Short mmCIF file of C-alpha atoms in Angstrom, two decimals:
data_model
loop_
_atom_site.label_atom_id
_atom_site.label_comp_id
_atom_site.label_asym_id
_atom_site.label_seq_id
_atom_site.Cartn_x
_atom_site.Cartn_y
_atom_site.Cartn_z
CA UNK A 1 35.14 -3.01 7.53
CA UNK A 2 35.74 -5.37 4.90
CA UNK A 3 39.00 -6.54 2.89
CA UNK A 4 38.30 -3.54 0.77
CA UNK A 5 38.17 -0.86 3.25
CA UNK A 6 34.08 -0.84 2.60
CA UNK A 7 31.74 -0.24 5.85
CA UNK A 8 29.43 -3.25 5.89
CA UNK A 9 26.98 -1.79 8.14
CA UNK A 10 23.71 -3.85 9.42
CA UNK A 11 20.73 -2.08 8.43
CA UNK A 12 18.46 -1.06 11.32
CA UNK A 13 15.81 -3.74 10.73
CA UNK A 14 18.92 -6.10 10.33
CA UNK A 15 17.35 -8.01 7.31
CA UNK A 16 19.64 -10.58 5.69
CA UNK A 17 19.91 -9.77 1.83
CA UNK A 18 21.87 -12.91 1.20
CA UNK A 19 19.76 -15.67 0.03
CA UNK A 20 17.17 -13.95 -1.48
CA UNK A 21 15.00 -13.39 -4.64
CA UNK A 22 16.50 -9.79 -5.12
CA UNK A 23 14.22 -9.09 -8.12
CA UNK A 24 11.15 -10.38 -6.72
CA UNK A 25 11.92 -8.46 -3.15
CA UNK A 26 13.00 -5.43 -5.17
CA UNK A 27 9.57 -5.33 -7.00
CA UNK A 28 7.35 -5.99 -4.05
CA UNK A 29 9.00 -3.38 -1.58
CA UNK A 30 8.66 -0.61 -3.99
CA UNK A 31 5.07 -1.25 -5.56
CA UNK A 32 3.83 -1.74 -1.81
CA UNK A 33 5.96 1.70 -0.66
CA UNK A 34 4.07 3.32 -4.05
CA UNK A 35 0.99 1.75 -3.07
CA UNK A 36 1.31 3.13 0.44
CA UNK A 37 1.98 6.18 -0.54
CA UNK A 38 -0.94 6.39 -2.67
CA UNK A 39 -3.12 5.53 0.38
CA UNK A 40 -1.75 8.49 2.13
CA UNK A 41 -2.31 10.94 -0.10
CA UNK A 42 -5.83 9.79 -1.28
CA UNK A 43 -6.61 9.75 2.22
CA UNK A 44 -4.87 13.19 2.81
CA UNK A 45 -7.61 14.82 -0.18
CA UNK A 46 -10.13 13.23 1.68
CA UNK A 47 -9.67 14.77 4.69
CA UNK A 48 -8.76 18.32 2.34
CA UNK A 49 -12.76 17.98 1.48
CA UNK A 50 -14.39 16.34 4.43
CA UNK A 51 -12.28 16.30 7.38
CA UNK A 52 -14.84 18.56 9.16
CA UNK A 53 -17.45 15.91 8.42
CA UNK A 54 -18.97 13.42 10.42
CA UNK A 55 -17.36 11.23 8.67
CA UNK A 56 -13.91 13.00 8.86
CA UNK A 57 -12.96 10.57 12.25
CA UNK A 58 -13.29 7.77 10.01
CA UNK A 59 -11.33 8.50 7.47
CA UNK A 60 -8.14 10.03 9.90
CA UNK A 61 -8.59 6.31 11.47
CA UNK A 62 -7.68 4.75 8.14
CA UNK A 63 -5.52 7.32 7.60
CA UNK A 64 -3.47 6.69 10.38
CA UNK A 65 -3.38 2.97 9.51
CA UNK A 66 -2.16 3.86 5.93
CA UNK A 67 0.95 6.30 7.89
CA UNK A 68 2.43 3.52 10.36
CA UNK A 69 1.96 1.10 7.01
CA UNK A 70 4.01 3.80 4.51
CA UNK A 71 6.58 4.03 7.60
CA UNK A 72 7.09 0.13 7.58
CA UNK A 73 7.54 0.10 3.92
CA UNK A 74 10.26 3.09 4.04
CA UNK A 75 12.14 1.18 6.91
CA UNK A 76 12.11 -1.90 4.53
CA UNK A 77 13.31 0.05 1.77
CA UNK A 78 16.27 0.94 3.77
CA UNK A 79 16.69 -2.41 4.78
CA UNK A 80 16.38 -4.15 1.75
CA UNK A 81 18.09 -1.25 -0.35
CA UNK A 82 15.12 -0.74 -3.19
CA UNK A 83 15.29 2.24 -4.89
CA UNK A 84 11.47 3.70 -4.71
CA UNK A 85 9.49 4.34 -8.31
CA UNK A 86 10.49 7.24 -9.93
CA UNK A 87 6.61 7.63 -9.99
CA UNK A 88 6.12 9.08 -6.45
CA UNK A 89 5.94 12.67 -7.58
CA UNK A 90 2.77 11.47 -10.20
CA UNK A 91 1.15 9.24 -7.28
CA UNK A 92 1.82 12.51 -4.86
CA UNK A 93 -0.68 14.28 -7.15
CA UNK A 94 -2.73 11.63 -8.68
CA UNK A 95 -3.96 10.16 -4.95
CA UNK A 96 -4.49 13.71 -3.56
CA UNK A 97 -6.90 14.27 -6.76
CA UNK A 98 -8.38 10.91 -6.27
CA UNK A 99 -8.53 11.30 -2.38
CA UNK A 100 -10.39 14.92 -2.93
CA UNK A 101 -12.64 14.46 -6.25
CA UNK A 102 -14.48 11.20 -4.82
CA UNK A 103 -14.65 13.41 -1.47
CA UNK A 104 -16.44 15.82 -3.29
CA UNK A 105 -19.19 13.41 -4.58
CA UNK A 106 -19.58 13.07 -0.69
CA UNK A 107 -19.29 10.78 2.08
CA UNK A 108 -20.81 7.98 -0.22
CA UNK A 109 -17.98 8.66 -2.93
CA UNK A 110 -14.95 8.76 -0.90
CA UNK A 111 -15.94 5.66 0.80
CA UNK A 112 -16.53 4.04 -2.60
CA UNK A 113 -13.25 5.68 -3.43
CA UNK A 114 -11.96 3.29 -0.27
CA UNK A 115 -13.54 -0.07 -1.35
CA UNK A 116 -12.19 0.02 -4.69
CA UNK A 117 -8.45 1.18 -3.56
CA UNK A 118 -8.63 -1.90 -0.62
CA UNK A 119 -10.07 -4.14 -2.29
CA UNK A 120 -8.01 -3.99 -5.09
CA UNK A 121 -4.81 -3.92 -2.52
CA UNK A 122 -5.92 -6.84 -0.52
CA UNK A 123 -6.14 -8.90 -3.83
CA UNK A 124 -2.48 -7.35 -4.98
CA UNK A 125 -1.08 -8.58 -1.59
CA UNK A 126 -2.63 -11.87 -1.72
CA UNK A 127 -0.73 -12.12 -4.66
CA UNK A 128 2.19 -11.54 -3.36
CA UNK A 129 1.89 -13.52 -0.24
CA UNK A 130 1.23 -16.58 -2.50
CA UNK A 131 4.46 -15.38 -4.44
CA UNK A 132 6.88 -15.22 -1.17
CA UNK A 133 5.27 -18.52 0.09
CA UNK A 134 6.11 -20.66 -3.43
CA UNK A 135 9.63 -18.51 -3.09
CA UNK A 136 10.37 -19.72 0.71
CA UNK A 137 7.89 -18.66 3.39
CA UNK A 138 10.70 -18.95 6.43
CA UNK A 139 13.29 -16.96 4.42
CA UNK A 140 10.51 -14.26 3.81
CA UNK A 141 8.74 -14.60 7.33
CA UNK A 142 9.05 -10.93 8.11
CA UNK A 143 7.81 -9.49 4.63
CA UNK A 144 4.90 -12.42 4.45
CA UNK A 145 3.57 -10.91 8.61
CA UNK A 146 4.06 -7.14 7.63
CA UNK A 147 2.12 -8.26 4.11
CA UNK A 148 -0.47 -9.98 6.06
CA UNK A 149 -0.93 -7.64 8.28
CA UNK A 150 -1.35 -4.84 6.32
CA UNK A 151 -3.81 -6.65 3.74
CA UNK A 152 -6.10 -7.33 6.81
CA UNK A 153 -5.94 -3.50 7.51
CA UNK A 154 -6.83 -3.20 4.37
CA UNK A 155 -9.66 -5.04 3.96
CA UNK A 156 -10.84 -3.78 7.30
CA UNK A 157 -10.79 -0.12 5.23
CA UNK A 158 -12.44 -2.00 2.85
CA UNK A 159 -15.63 -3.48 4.94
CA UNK A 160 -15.57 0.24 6.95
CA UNK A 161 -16.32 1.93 3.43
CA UNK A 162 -19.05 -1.02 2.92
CA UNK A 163 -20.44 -0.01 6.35
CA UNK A 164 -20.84 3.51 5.50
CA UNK A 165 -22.62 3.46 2.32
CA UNK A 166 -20.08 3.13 -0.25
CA UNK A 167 -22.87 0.86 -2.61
CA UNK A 168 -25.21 4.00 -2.45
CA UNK A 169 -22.85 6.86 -4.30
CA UNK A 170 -23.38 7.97 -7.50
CA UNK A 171 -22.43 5.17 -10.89
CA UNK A 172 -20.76 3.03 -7.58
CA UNK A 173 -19.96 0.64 -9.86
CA UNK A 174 -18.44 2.79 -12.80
CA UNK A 175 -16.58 4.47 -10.10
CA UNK A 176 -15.16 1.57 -8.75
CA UNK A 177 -14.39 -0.39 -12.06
CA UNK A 178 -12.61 3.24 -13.18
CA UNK A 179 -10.40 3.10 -9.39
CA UNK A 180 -10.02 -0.32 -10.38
CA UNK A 181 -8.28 -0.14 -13.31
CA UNK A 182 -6.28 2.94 -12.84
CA UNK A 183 -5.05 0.86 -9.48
CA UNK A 184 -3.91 -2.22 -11.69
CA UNK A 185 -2.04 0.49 -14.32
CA UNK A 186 -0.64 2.16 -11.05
CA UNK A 187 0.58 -1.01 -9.60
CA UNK A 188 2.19 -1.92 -13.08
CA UNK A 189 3.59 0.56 -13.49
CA UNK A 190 5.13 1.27 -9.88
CA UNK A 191 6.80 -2.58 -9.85
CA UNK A 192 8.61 -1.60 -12.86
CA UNK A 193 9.34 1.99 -13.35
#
């Protein structure tokens, strides 16, 4: 207890809030636990549409990537206290459609689905990575590994929807330009709102 009677409690990750860029941590926990989010539930329509598929094993393995990543980022919401976007209800729906419609174009549309999303979440993590280093990269060691890490998965997702034919869907490259943007809106939006 402190002098006024409050409960100052170590969080379970024990993260040190003292000394840090608040705003800038604040932003980047809860657009990452949006973006994570997102994954799971554009993953979750693609397995609605073509979990039965060959290519169903494929997508649970990113899928299971994208869980243990979404439970990282709601442990460091705890630990960091960030509130999440009042979004999450919208991204529930809007990555379920996503996940399922380019499922439905087939195998070659949900992976092209995949290389958009990744790529364009590798590139929003680099970003931040390069933010938290010019910040202090020793007072944000455990954000910049967990960051790093996870951009690596994703751009593992990313060469995995490469590998299985993502180039060859239908308009690939109006599909992916369309993810692109509505990715860069959705990221906007979710460090913000």
């Amino acid at each position: 207890l402190t002098a006024g009677g409050v409960s100052r409690r170590l969080c379970s990750t024990r993260v040190s809030v003292e000394g840090i860029n608040k705003a800038v941590v604040d932003r980047i926990i809860r657009v990452d636990h949006a973006g994570e989010y997102g994954a799971n539930r554009i993953y979750a329509g693609q397995m609605a549409v073509l979990g039965r598929s060959s290519v169903g094993p494929i997508i649970q393995q990113m899928w299971n990537q994208e869980k243990a990543h979404l439970k990282k980022f709601n442990e460091l919401m705890v630990a960091y206290r960030v509130r999440p976007t009042v979004l999450l209800p919208f991204w529930n729906v809007a990555g379920f459609v996503l996940g399922a419609g380019s499922a439905l174009l087939g195998k070659k549309g949900a992976m092209a689905c995949t290389v958009a999303v990744e790529e364009s979440i590798s590139n929003h993590y680099n970003n931040q990575i390069r933010t938290l280093i010019e910040e202090d990269p020793e007072k944000y060691k455990e954000l910049l590994q967990t960051i790093k890490q996870f951009r690596d998965d994703e751009l593992e997702h990313h060469d995995i929807g490469l590998e299985h034919d993502a180039e060859a869907a239908p308009v690939y490259s109006v599909l992916k330009t369309a993810i692109q943007l509505g990715c860069k809106a959705a990221i906007f939006l979710s460090e913000r709102i």
